[in-house]
C-alpha cells in the first residue's frame, strides 16, 4: 500500500474562504467550535449553493444536477497554469466512479468497495477513513465492478450505500457510524453503486442487479434513524398477489408469461433528481430482465416501468407520472443516466424541463412538472430506432433490432454499454449546452436458444455469448476496434443538435464538469485530464493521469483558492467485460487516486511501473470436446469479469497471461476451491465440476496461444 501523499502547498486557513451567509447560518446553529461543522447541510443550503461555488454539497452539485459551477478563478485564460495541488493514492485498485463532495474545505469521497474518506482540501491530509467491510464475494453479484459513485450529506451526517445493499450514516466529523440499515433482502442479487440523495430529511437510495435476479425499487430512509419511510417498486411482482401500489396493476397489463420469476428488472441504480420547483423526485429505471425479451415477456409488451423516467412525491413515494424511453427493451437500455433539470426557452416560451441522454442514444426533453414529451432526437449513431413519434415520444423500432423474434444477430449501436450511461454530464446555463460523454460501441445481440434456463450464479441475460465472442481474425478485430470510439458531445438541447464534438479514440471516458470560466473538464480512457472551451470545444489544457479516468470532475474553493478534483482509476463495466475493445486508449490499467488541481499547482505524479506478465502460455492440451465445453463455461461464468474471448479489460487479471493457467492444481485451487475469494474471486464448486473447470483452462490456454500466434506479447 502506498502512502497518502501531500503536496508542498502551504497550509492555507480555510476560514478565509467562508462567505458571510454561511457564517451567519453557522452562528445561528451554534456549530462553530473545535471539531464542529461550519455548515449544516439542508435544503436551504443546497439551494443557496447554486449561486456560490465554494462548496459542492450534493452528488450533482445542486439539486437540478447541472454540474455547473459558477466559479471563475480557473477560466479559459488561466487554465493553462492549472497544475497538481496534491493527490492521494487510494487503497482500492478497482474502478473509481465517485464525485467527491466539498464542505467547508474538506473533501469527502467514496471509493471502490464503498469506502469513504475525508481529506483536508488544501493540504490533502487524510482526516478519516471508513470501510464498511463489504464481503468480497459480493462482487460476483455486481455486473459492473465494485464501484461507488458518491456520498450524500445532510445535517452533520454523510450517507453511503454499500455494494452489499446497506445504507450507512456516518458522522461527518469523525467517519464513525451513526446508523446502518439493510435496504435489500438478505442473500439477494441486489447491489448498490449509486450515490444517495437527501430530500426533505429522507435519504433516497436504489440499487442494481437486473443482470442477475432483481425486481427494481427505490426507497427512502429517515436521516436520523435509518427507518424506511417509503418504498416504490418499479415493476409488478407475482400478479396472483396484491399489488403494492395502484400503478403496478396498470403496469402488469404490459407484461406476459412468468415475468416475475427473475424479478423483471427496472432497477434504480443511478439517476435520482429532486426539483424543489416542481416538488417532484425523478428517477430512471433500468433494463428488463433478462435482456432477451422473448424469455421475459413472450407477448413483447411495453414492460412498464422498465427503461423509464418516473416522478414521485418525495415525501410519500406516491406515483405522479412516468415516461417510458425504451418500450419492450431488449438491448440493456437502462434509463438510469443522470436526470438534469433546467429552465430553457423553447419557441419563445420559458419552460422548466427535464433533460435526459440515456443508454438508448436518444436525447429527451420532458416537461418537468407533467412529464409531457417536448422533443427528442438521437445524440449519436442509433440503429435500433428510426426516430420518435413527434407527439408521444414513442420510438419506432427497427424490425431487425428485435433479435429475439428474428433469431438473427443484430449489431446494435449503441450497444449494451449504452451511448451514455452513469458517467455524469453537465449543463451550462451560460452556453445553453449539455456536455455529454458519449460511448460509440456496437454490441452483437443474439438470443440464446429457446430452451435457455437462468443461471444459478452469474449473468442472466438470455444471450448467446459463445457465437458472438470476438474471433481471433485480425480483420474482424481491427474493424471492431476502429468502430469503437467515444466523444465529448456539446449538445444543444433546444436546437437538438451538437454545437461541437470532440472525438476520442477510446469509448469509455470520464464524466464532465462545466464552469462559468467557460470551461468543460473531462478525464479520458487514454489517461489524461482535459479542459476545453465550453463555447467552442477548443482544447486548452491536458494533464497525464497514468490510468483511464471514468469519474466526473468537481470544483470548489478552500482558503480563497479554486480547486478542481477528479477521481482517477480505470474500471466499471468497460474495465471488465468488453475484452480487446477496452484496451483501446492505452491506459486500461487501474491506478486509483484522488487528483486535485489549482492554478499554479506544481505537484507531479510519481511513475507507477506497469507490471504486465508476458503472454507465455503452456502448449494447447484440450480436446475439441473440452474446448467446446470450455468456451461455454467461460461465457456462462467468467466472461463478465475476465473479458470477452478471455482478453482482460484492465481491472481483473487477464487469464491468458495468468501463471495459474499453466498448472491444473493451482487452477482448481482458485477456480474450484476459491483460493482468491478474499479478492472477490469466489470458488465455483457449486455450479461447476473439476472437469468443467479444467475445460475452461483449456479454452484460456487455447485463446492465449491463438493471440500469441497473431504476434501479441
Ligand atoms: Ca443494465
XYZ file of C-alpha atoms and ligand atoms in Angstrom:
714
model
C 0.000 0.000 0.000
C 1.265 3.442 -0.867
C 1.293 6.353 1.490
C -1.123 9.190 1.293
C 0.872 11.871 -0.390
C 0.800 15.506 0.466
C 1.671 18.381 -1.723
C 4.171 21.012 -0.848
C 1.401 23.560 -0.863
C 1.318 25.843 2.112
C -1.456 25.142 4.555
C -3.980 27.874 3.976
C -6.513 28.970 6.514
C -9.793 27.860 5.080
C -11.648 30.260 7.360
C -10.837 32.885 4.749
C -12.965 31.087 2.205
C -16.148 31.353 4.175
C -18.741 33.651 2.797
C -20.911 35.784 5.012
C -24.150 33.852 4.583
C -22.524 30.595 5.608
C -21.051 32.218 8.687
C -24.456 33.551 9.655
C -26.022 30.124 9.254
C -23.302 28.658 11.439
C -23.600 31.235 14.112
C -27.318 30.569 14.183
C -26.762 26.845 14.547
C -24.070 27.363 17.161
C -21.896 24.911 15.277
C -18.610 26.789 15.280
C -16.012 25.281 17.538
C -13.261 22.713 17.618
C -14.276 19.650 15.664
C -17.639 21.179 14.841
C -19.036 21.826 11.402
C -19.331 25.304 9.967
C -22.235 24.429 7.747
C -25.264 22.287 8.317
C -26.367 20.799 5.031
C -30.080 21.080 4.359
C -32.397 22.015 1.501
C -31.831 25.745 2.023
C -28.043 25.315 1.963
C -28.152 23.179 -1.187
C -30.486 25.610 -2.953
C -28.359 28.603 -1.844
C -25.185 26.924 -3.120
C -26.391 27.277 -6.709
C -25.029 30.832 -6.928
C -21.884 30.169 -4.880
C -19.225 27.744 -5.847
C -17.353 27.296 -2.576
C -18.991 24.039 -1.560
C -20.182 21.008 -3.550
C -22.967 19.749 -1.314
C -24.721 17.029 -3.286
C -23.766 14.485 -5.949
C -24.734 16.650 -8.959
C -23.587 19.829 -7.079
C -27.107 21.266 -6.991
C -30.488 19.552 -6.790
C -31.038 20.140 -10.513
C -27.903 18.052 -11.205
C -26.486 20.506 -13.717
C -22.910 20.022 -12.503
C -22.285 23.621 -13.412
C -20.034 25.667 -11.135
C -20.232 29.490 -11.030
C -16.526 29.668 -10.071
C -14.299 31.614 -12.473
C -10.818 31.699 -10.914
C -9.926 28.783 -13.158
C -11.077 30.027 -16.539
C -10.295 29.857 -20.238
C -7.385 32.287 -19.701
C -5.877 30.816 -16.512
C -6.424 27.100 -17.143
C -3.083 26.808 -18.934
C -1.476 27.380 -15.482
C -3.517 24.612 -13.850
C -1.297 22.113 -12.052
C -1.470 19.380 -9.459
C -2.034 20.811 -5.969
C -1.983 17.411 -4.283
C -3.027 13.842 -4.817
C -3.915 10.890 -2.619
C -3.248 7.276 -3.511
C -6.227 5.091 -2.696
C -6.128 1.687 -1.036
C -8.533 0.099 -3.534
C -7.479 -0.951 -7.030
C -10.813 -1.039 -8.818
C -12.872 1.442 -10.833
C -13.293 4.854 -9.210
C -16.598 6.453 -10.226
C -17.207 8.827 -7.334
C -17.775 12.558 -7.422
C -16.417 13.948 -4.123
C -18.358 16.441 -2.009
C -16.627 19.613 -0.737
C -17.923 21.051 2.517
C -16.082 23.756 4.457
C -12.699 22.985 2.970
C -12.980 19.232 3.420
C -13.330 16.761 0.546
C -15.420 13.656 1.148
C -15.229 10.858 -1.378
C -16.337 7.294 -1.674
C -14.043 4.792 -3.343
C -14.359 1.287 -4.743
C -15.725 -1.214 -2.191
C -17.996 1.548 -0.808
C -15.310 3.031 1.420
C -15.446 6.716 2.402
C -12.529 9.085 3.029
C -12.235 12.682 4.188
C -9.326 14.932 3.158
C -8.233 18.427 4.084
C -8.931 20.066 0.730
C -5.904 22.358 0.766
C -3.197 20.019 2.074
C -4.508 16.604 1.025
C -4.095 15.280 4.552
C -6.475 12.379 5.156
C -8.697 13.188 8.139
C -10.530 9.906 8.450
C -11.363 6.757 6.524
C -14.339 4.421 6.785
C -14.507 0.857 5.494
C -17.916 -0.877 5.541
C -16.111 -4.205 5.060
C -18.179 -5.371 2.128
C -17.808 -9.169 1.839
C -15.670 -9.618 -1.269
C -17.848 -12.442 -2.617
C -20.478 -9.730 -3.252
C -18.508 -8.974 -6.405
C -19.975 -11.984 -8.189
C -23.399 -10.319 -7.958
C -22.147 -6.988 -9.272
C -22.443 -6.531 -13.022
C -20.001 -3.678 -13.239
C -17.143 -3.669 -10.746
C -17.011 -2.822 -7.014
C -17.639 0.827 -7.794
C -19.361 3.541 -5.793
C -20.431 6.886 -7.208
C -20.612 9.061 -4.143
C -21.864 10.081 -0.746
C -24.694 12.379 0.319
C -24.595 14.971 3.109
C -27.358 16.207 5.398
C -27.058 17.978 8.736
C -23.738 16.796 10.117
C -24.009 13.340 8.601
C -22.802 11.628 5.439
C -24.579 8.705 3.787
C -23.150 5.932 1.634
C -24.778 2.918 0.011
C -22.658 -0.231 0.158
C -22.176 -2.807 -2.593
C -23.848 -5.444 -0.395
C -27.021 -3.398 -0.012
C -26.629 -1.407 3.199
C -27.230 2.296 3.707
C -24.805 3.722 6.271
C -24.954 7.093 8.045
C -21.587 8.475 9.177
C -20.669 11.347 11.465
C -19.171 13.878 9.047
C -16.552 14.954 11.599
C -15.203 11.550 12.556
C -16.355 8.999 9.983
C -17.936 6.965 12.781
C -21.104 5.013 12.003
C -24.274 6.669 13.348
C -26.698 4.070 11.969
C -26.818 1.352 9.362
C -29.838 -0.128 7.556
C -30.075 -3.084 5.219
C -32.030 -1.900 2.180
C -32.074 -5.117 0.138
C -33.249 -8.622 1.111
C -30.531 -10.756 2.717
C -28.931 -13.125 0.200
C -30.484 -11.342 -2.801
C -28.753 -10.282 -6.006
C -29.056 -6.531 -5.434
C -26.010 -4.284 -5.231
C -25.701 -0.554 -4.518
C -23.266 1.553 -6.532
C -25.158 4.857 -6.830
C -24.937 7.947 -4.661
C -27.768 8.587 -2.222
C -29.637 11.905 -2.445
C -31.247 13.532 0.589
C -34.606 15.253 0.151
C -36.700 16.702 2.960
C -34.897 14.728 5.633
C -35.109 11.448 3.750
C -32.218 9.542 2.205
C -33.213 8.190 -1.195
C -31.349 5.130 -2.478
C -31.961 2.483 -5.139
C -29.875 -0.462 -6.313
C -28.828 -2.548 -9.303
C -28.960 -6.225 -10.155
C -31.075 -6.633 -13.301
C -28.451 -8.795 -14.999
C -28.935 -11.332 -12.194
C -32.316 -11.529 -10.474
C -33.804 -8.286 -9.217
C -37.138 -6.519 -9.013
C -36.379 -2.806 -9.202
C -37.250 -0.499 -6.341
C -36.212 2.771 -4.787
C -36.736 3.622 -1.125
C -36.449 6.498 1.334
C -34.996 6.359 4.842
C -35.208 8.790 7.738
C -31.906 10.714 8.102
C -31.929 10.442 11.893
C -32.959 6.829 12.415
C -32.454 4.964 9.132
C -36.075 3.809 9.332
C -37.690 3.210 5.933
C -40.173 5.968 5.089
C -41.433 4.591 1.762
C -40.591 2.106 -0.970
C -41.542 2.248 -4.646
C -41.436 -0.865 -6.827
C -40.770 -0.093 -10.478
C -42.183 -3.334 -11.908
C -45.060 -5.598 -10.825
C -44.437 -8.749 -8.809
C -46.395 -12.005 -8.945
C -49.862 -10.853 -10.136
C -51.592 -13.532 -8.040
C -50.571 -11.482 -5.000
C -51.910 -7.994 -4.166
C -50.163 -5.105 -5.947
C -48.113 -2.990 -3.546
C -49.001 0.212 -5.458
C -52.035 1.000 -7.633
C -49.946 1.903 -10.703
C -48.471 -1.623 -10.696
C -51.870 -3.019 -11.692
C -51.686 -0.931 -14.862
C -48.058 -1.947 -15.358
C -48.881 -5.660 -15.064
C -51.088 -5.378 -18.177
C -47.933 -4.637 -20.187
C -46.249 -7.931 -19.214
C -46.965 -11.581 -20.043
C -45.767 -15.033 -19.076
C -43.950 -15.611 -15.788
C -42.128 -12.309 -15.895
C -41.750 -12.007 -12.122
C -39.690 -15.166 -11.671
C -36.415 -13.377 -12.434
C -37.588 -10.110 -10.885
C -38.293 -8.243 -14.123
C -35.522 -5.677 -13.669
C -36.224 -1.946 -13.877
C -33.610 -1.230 -11.216
C -32.899 2.311 -9.992
C -29.127 2.215 -9.803
C -28.056 5.759 -10.632
C -30.092 8.782 -11.759
C -32.189 10.298 -8.964
C -33.011 14.015 -9.084
C -35.157 16.244 -6.879
C -36.543 19.523 -8.164
C -37.534 21.978 -5.412
C -39.511 23.991 -8.016
C -41.868 21.209 -9.115
C -41.539 19.447 -5.770
C -41.054 16.121 -7.578
C -38.484 13.381 -7.228
C -37.442 11.792 -10.524
C -35.570 8.575 -11.071
C -34.553 6.467 -14.048
C -35.206 2.725 -14.266
C -33.083 0.025 -15.817
C -33.387 -2.740 -18.391
C -35.943 -5.514 -18.345
C -34.645 -8.829 -17.087
C -33.464 -10.963 -18.760
C -32.372 -8.779 -21.692
C -33.836 -11.302 -24.124
C -37.450 -10.070 -24.197
C -38.840 -13.353 -25.534
C -37.611 -15.044 -22.355
C -39.157 -12.378 -20.121
C -42.409 -11.461 -21.822
C -43.386 -13.581 -24.858
C -46.091 -11.049 -25.858
C -43.437 -8.287 -26.137
C -45.431 -5.682 -24.240
C -44.019 -2.362 -23.124
C -42.990 -3.760 -19.703
C -43.730 -0.782 -17.510
C -41.940 0.785 -15.782
C -38.613 -0.501 -17.163
C -36.321 1.856 -19.126
C -38.405 4.820 -17.968
C -38.297 8.044 -16.008
C -40.705 8.016 -13.081
C -41.763 11.031 -10.992
C -42.984 10.563 -7.425
C -43.802 12.690 -4.413
C -40.571 12.708 -2.329
C -42.474 12.785 0.984
C -44.651 9.763 0.282
C -43.149 7.922 -2.681
C -46.533 8.133 -4.422
C -46.530 7.855 -8.220
C -47.099 11.106 -10.152
C -46.134 10.364 -13.782
C -43.855 8.257 -15.938
C -42.323 8.425 -19.390
C -41.002 5.249 -20.962
C -37.987 5.836 -23.196
C -37.452 2.274 -24.415
C -40.597 0.122 -24.575
C -40.005 -3.655 -24.830
C -36.322 -3.117 -24.018
C -34.134 -5.999 -25.101
C -30.838 -4.160 -25.509
C -29.957 -3.373 -21.866
C -31.070 0.217 -22.447
C -31.225 1.372 -18.853
C -32.723 4.833 -18.393
C -30.607 5.306 -15.258
C -28.403 8.093 -16.662
C -28.324 11.426 -14.850
C -31.524 13.491 -14.939
C -30.879 17.228 -15.324
C -33.439 19.969 -14.702
C -33.171 23.453 -16.234
C -35.141 26.465 -17.390
C -34.863 26.771 -21.160
C -36.611 28.859 -23.772
C -38.388 26.834 -26.440
C -40.267 28.595 -29.238
C -40.183 31.821 -27.263
C -41.565 30.216 -24.113
C -39.638 29.737 -20.883
C -40.156 26.191 -19.682
C -38.881 24.110 -16.799
C -37.645 20.943 -18.425
C -36.125 17.576 -17.627
C -33.232 16.600 -19.892
C -32.019 13.047 -20.331
C -29.456 11.272 -22.519
C -29.953 7.578 -21.661
C -28.163 4.479 -22.933
C -30.503 4.131 -25.935
C -28.743 7.059 -27.679
C -31.731 9.396 -27.896
C -31.854 12.774 -26.148
C -35.186 13.531 -24.428
C -36.677 16.774 -23.176
C -39.775 16.468 -20.992
C -41.897 18.977 -19.116
C -40.570 18.716 -15.550
C -43.998 19.239 -13.976
C -46.142 16.954 -16.123
C -43.717 14.581 -17.844
C -45.173 15.630 -21.216
C -42.839 14.880 -24.107
C -41.442 18.090 -25.617
C -38.837 16.857 -28.060
C -36.187 14.219 -28.628
C -33.565 13.211 -31.163
C -30.598 10.838 -31.318
C -27.441 12.441 -29.927
C -25.228 9.777 -31.540
C -25.455 6.955 -34.096
C -28.540 4.879 -33.361
C -29.569 1.697 -35.232
C -32.462 0.313 -33.146
C -34.976 3.049 -33.943
C -35.821 5.231 -36.918
C -36.924 8.006 -34.569
C -39.582 9.137 -32.139
C -43.241 9.881 -32.676
C -43.216 13.699 -32.509
C -46.323 13.791 -30.292
C -45.815 10.896 -27.882
C -42.046 10.428 -27.971
C -42.527 6.694 -28.505
C -39.793 5.153 -30.685
C -40.362 3.290 -33.938
C -38.380 0.093 -33.500
C -36.423 -1.282 -36.452
C -37.685 -4.889 -37.074
C -34.128 -6.321 -37.231
C -33.486 -4.949 -33.748
C -35.980 -7.485 -32.360
C -33.235 -10.128 -32.414
C -35.187 -12.339 -30.028
C -38.025 -12.502 -32.599
C -35.865 -12.877 -35.706
C -33.419 -15.327 -34.137
C -30.710 -13.482 -36.051
C -27.693 -11.481 -34.997
C -28.357 -7.748 -34.618
C -25.367 -5.426 -34.446
C -26.809 -2.683 -32.298
C -25.425 0.837 -31.978
C -25.452 1.870 -29.249
C -24.777 -1.451 -27.573
C -25.272 -2.748 -24.064
C -22.690 -0.334 -22.622
C -25.005 2.459 -23.745
C -24.329 5.620 -25.701
C -24.252 7.409 -22.356
C -24.611 5.578 -19.066
C -23.865 6.686 -15.495
C -20.993 8.996 -16.449
C -22.216 12.384 -15.283
C -22.970 15.012 -17.927
C -23.056 18.746 -17.223
C -25.179 21.664 -18.396
C -24.008 25.253 -18.657
C -26.801 27.831 -18.444
C -24.258 30.281 -19.905
C -23.763 28.374 -23.166
C -27.091 26.526 -23.068
C -25.197 23.333 -23.903
C -25.189 19.866 -22.340
C -21.773 18.216 -22.250
C -22.395 14.509 -22.770
C -19.652 11.860 -22.515
C -20.686 9.567 -25.374
C -19.664 5.949 -25.923
C -19.733 4.782 -29.541
C -19.618 0.998 -29.302
C -21.713 -1.590 -31.099
C -22.906 -4.803 -29.475
C -23.681 -8.149 -31.128
C -27.169 -9.051 -29.910
C -28.006 -12.725 -30.447
C -30.637 -14.606 -28.452
C -29.750 -17.796 -26.613
C -31.561 -20.995 -27.601
C -35.289 -21.112 -26.855
C -34.639 -23.640 -24.074
C -32.367 -21.190 -22.237
C -32.529 -21.501 -18.452
C -31.463 -18.935 -15.851
C -28.030 -19.445 -14.322
C -27.758 -20.358 -10.636
C -24.814 -17.927 -10.371
C -23.689 -15.269 -12.767
C -25.303 -13.292 -15.566
C -28.901 -13.901 -16.617
C -29.264 -12.057 -19.876
C -30.588 -14.824 -22.137
C -27.982 -14.042 -24.787
C -25.700 -16.284 -26.837
C -22.231 -15.115 -25.825
C -20.420 -18.066 -27.388
C -21.303 -17.318 -31.007
C -20.720 -13.596 -30.551
C -17.313 -13.772 -28.838
C -14.603 -11.798 -30.636
C -12.909 -14.176 -33.121
C -9.129 -14.379 -33.498
C -9.394 -12.963 -37.014
C -7.246 -9.847 -37.387
C -9.503 -8.119 -39.934
C -12.625 -8.601 -37.794
C -10.841 -7.360 -34.698
C -9.374 -4.367 -36.486
C -12.802 -3.409 -37.808
C -14.415 -3.684 -34.385
C -11.620 -1.719 -32.714
C -11.829 1.007 -35.346
C -15.609 1.303 -34.915
C -15.322 1.581 -31.116
C -14.755 5.204 -30.161
C -16.028 7.903 -27.845
C -16.856 11.564 -27.966
C -17.483 14.619 -25.867
C -20.657 15.997 -27.412
C -21.748 19.571 -26.639
C -25.458 19.094 -27.268
C -27.799 21.987 -27.831
C -30.982 20.679 -26.192
C -33.194 23.336 -27.793
C -31.909 23.031 -31.360
C -31.374 19.293 -30.816
C -28.024 19.148 -32.490
C -24.381 19.103 -31.469
C -22.822 22.563 -31.197
C -19.419 20.908 -31.242
C -17.922 17.447 -30.794
C -14.521 16.297 -29.575
C -13.818 12.825 -30.899
C -11.955 10.442 -28.567
C -10.052 7.323 -29.664
C -11.480 5.160 -26.915
C -15.068 4.534 -25.892
C -15.183 4.816 -22.097
C -14.225 8.320 -20.978
C -14.994 10.332 -17.878
C -17.980 12.377 -16.794
C -17.943 16.138 -17.321
C -17.923 19.387 -15.330
C -18.954 22.761 -16.789
C -17.922 26.056 -15.203
C -18.654 29.760 -15.559
C -14.992 30.116 -16.507
C -16.104 28.967 -19.975
C -14.617 25.537 -19.341
C -15.594 21.912 -19.629
C -13.428 19.320 -17.862
C -13.246 15.642 -18.732
C -10.890 12.738 -17.997
C -10.230 10.166 -20.707
C -9.616 6.461 -21.258
C -6.176 7.290 -22.597
C -5.092 8.549 -19.174
C -5.447 12.300 -19.374
C -7.467 15.001 -17.648
C -8.500 17.728 -20.103
C -10.156 21.135 -20.279
C -11.998 22.574 -23.273
C -13.578 25.916 -24.036
C -17.258 25.458 -23.200
C -18.436 27.553 -26.140
C -16.247 26.123 -28.908
C -14.701 22.849 -27.714
C -11.159 24.097 -28.260
C -8.765 22.046 -26.139
C -6.993 24.330 -23.669
C -5.258 22.057 -21.198
C -4.301 18.430 -20.554
C -2.521 16.578 -17.734
C -1.429 12.918 -17.535
C -3.274 10.651 -15.081
C -1.463 7.318 -15.705
C -4.821 5.467 -15.724
C -8.116 5.756 -17.531
C -10.413 8.278 -15.862
C -14.119 7.436 -15.780
C -15.425 9.599 -12.907
C -16.636 13.183 -13.233
C -14.558 16.153 -12.047
C -15.846 18.652 -9.471
C -14.679 22.053 -8.248
C -14.783 24.093 -5.043
C -12.874 26.746 -3.135
C -10.802 26.479 0.013
C -8.848 29.357 1.504
C -9.906 31.571 -1.386
C -8.400 29.260 -3.985
C -10.392 27.356 -6.583
C -9.559 23.676 -6.882
C -10.629 21.116 -9.495
C -10.719 17.497 -8.319
C -11.270 14.178 -10.043
C -11.099 10.532 -9.039
C -8.771 8.582 -11.302
C -8.997 4.796 -11.636
C -9.911 2.667 -14.650
C -12.812 0.263 -14.243
C -16.568 -0.062 -14.302
C -18.175 -2.443 -16.766
C -15.892 -1.343 -19.605
C -12.885 -2.257 -17.449
C -14.226 -5.797 -17.110
C -16.285 -7.222 -19.930
C -15.524 -5.997 -23.467
C -12.120 -7.669 -23.843
C -9.927 -6.307 -26.589
C -12.151 -3.277 -27.237
C -11.487 -1.996 -23.694
C -7.761 -1.814 -24.232
C -8.022 0.905 -26.858
C -6.717 4.187 -25.489
C -3.692 2.680 -23.821
C -4.422 3.398 -20.148
C -6.604 0.383 -19.355
C -4.985 -0.229 -16.001
C -6.013 0.799 -12.539
C -4.010 3.371 -10.588
C -6.554 4.663 -8.096
C -6.055 8.211 -6.900
C -7.821 11.403 -5.963
C -6.263 14.197 -8.047
C -6.672 17.843 -7.002
C -5.547 20.775 -9.177
C -5.224 24.541 -8.776
C -3.787 27.395 -10.801
C -0.039 27.404 -10.145
C -0.037 23.833 -8.725
C 3.427 22.303 -9.128
C 2.814 18.706 -7.994
C 3.956 15.714 -10.027
C 2.658 12.153 -10.040
C 5.274 9.506 -9.277
C 5.538 6.984 -12.050
C 3.893 3.654 -11.240
C 5.518 0.870 -13.270
C 3.172 -1.241 -15.334
C 3.851 -4.802 -14.200
C 2.389 -6.813 -17.064
C 3.060 -10.521 -17.273
C 4.258 -11.739 -20.672
C 1.973 -13.795 -22.900
C 3.707 -17.107 -22.279
C 1.056 -19.861 -22.223
C 1.658 -23.609 -21.959
C 1.019 -25.728 -25.055
C -2.565 -26.441 -26.045
C -3.809 -29.569 -24.346
C -7.603 -29.591 -24.679
C -9.533 -31.924 -26.980
C -12.136 -30.369 -29.309
C -14.870 -31.579 -26.916
C -13.073 -29.999 -23.976
C -12.672 -26.740 -25.863
C -16.347 -26.661 -26.793
C -17.242 -27.156 -23.150
C -14.604 -24.681 -22.012
C -15.913 -21.788 -24.077
C -19.475 -22.493 -22.899
C -18.427 -22.445 -19.256
C -16.226 -19.396 -19.765
C -19.094 -17.427 -21.298
C -21.517 -18.523 -18.566
C -19.386 -17.791 -15.540
C -16.159 -15.935 -16.402
C -16.574 -13.544 -19.340
C -18.486 -10.823 -17.493
C -15.472 -10.119 -15.257
C -12.460 -11.507 -17.141
C -13.407 -10.175 -20.562
C -14.786 -11.295 -23.883
C -12.703 -14.052 -25.511
C -10.530 -14.247 -22.353
C -8.900 -10.877 -23.003
C -8.714 -8.957 -19.715
C -10.116 -5.435 -19.881
C -7.699 -3.790 -17.476
C -9.042 -4.381 -13.973
C -9.239 -8.136 -13.322
C -6.359 -10.467 -14.261
C -6.012 -11.223 -17.960
C -6.242 -15.015 -17.738
C -4.205 -15.517 -20.905
C -1.261 -14.011 -19.021
C -2.004 -15.726 -15.700
C 0.600 -18.109 -14.364
C -2.241 -20.179 -12.923
C -3.217 -21.401 -16.384
C -0.002 -23.471 -16.559
C -0.834 -25.582 -13.529
C -4.100 -27.551 -13.261
C -3.721 -27.839 -9.476
C -3.329 -24.100 -8.944
C -6.191 -23.504 -11.384
C -8.515 -25.776 -9.387
C -7.376 -24.263 -6.093
C -8.519 -20.863 -7.339
C -11.499 -21.571 -9.582
C -12.953 -24.586 -7.776
C -11.854 -24.077 -4.173
C -11.990 -20.277 -4.003
C -8.339 -19.651 -3.143
C -8.687 -15.997 -4.138
C -12.109 -15.424 -2.554
C -10.653 -12.614 -0.468
C -10.184 -10.667 -3.723
C -13.751 -11.314 -4.834
C -12.947 -14.376 -6.983
C -15.282 -16.936 -5.414
C -14.950 -20.686 -5.785
C -17.339 -22.173 -8.349
C -17.668 -25.714 -6.960
C -21.439 -25.289 -6.512
C -22.035 -24.839 -10.228
C -19.082 -26.497 -11.980
C -17.311 -29.837 -11.743
C -13.493 -30.004 -11.669
C -13.642 -31.342 -15.257
C -15.660 -28.327 -16.419
C -13.233 -26.002 -14.644
C -10.324 -27.758 -16.343
C -12.087 -27.265 -19.699
C -12.065 -23.507 -19.028
C -8.298 -23.718 -18.560
C -8.137 -25.472 -21.914
C -10.085 -22.637 -23.532
C -7.990 -19.905 -21.894
C -4.723 -21.588 -22.915
C -6.037 -22.010 -26.448
C -7.013 -18.335 -26.618
C -3.596 -17.323 -25.327
C -1.878 -19.418 -27.982
C -4.102 -18.023 -30.724
C -3.198 -14.482 -29.745
C 0.485 -15.306 -29.359
C 0.428 -16.723 -32.892
C -1.026 -13.383 -34.026
C 2.018 -11.634 -32.594
C 0.681 -10.461 -29.231
C 3.237 -10.294 -26.430
Ca -28.493 -2.872 -17.174
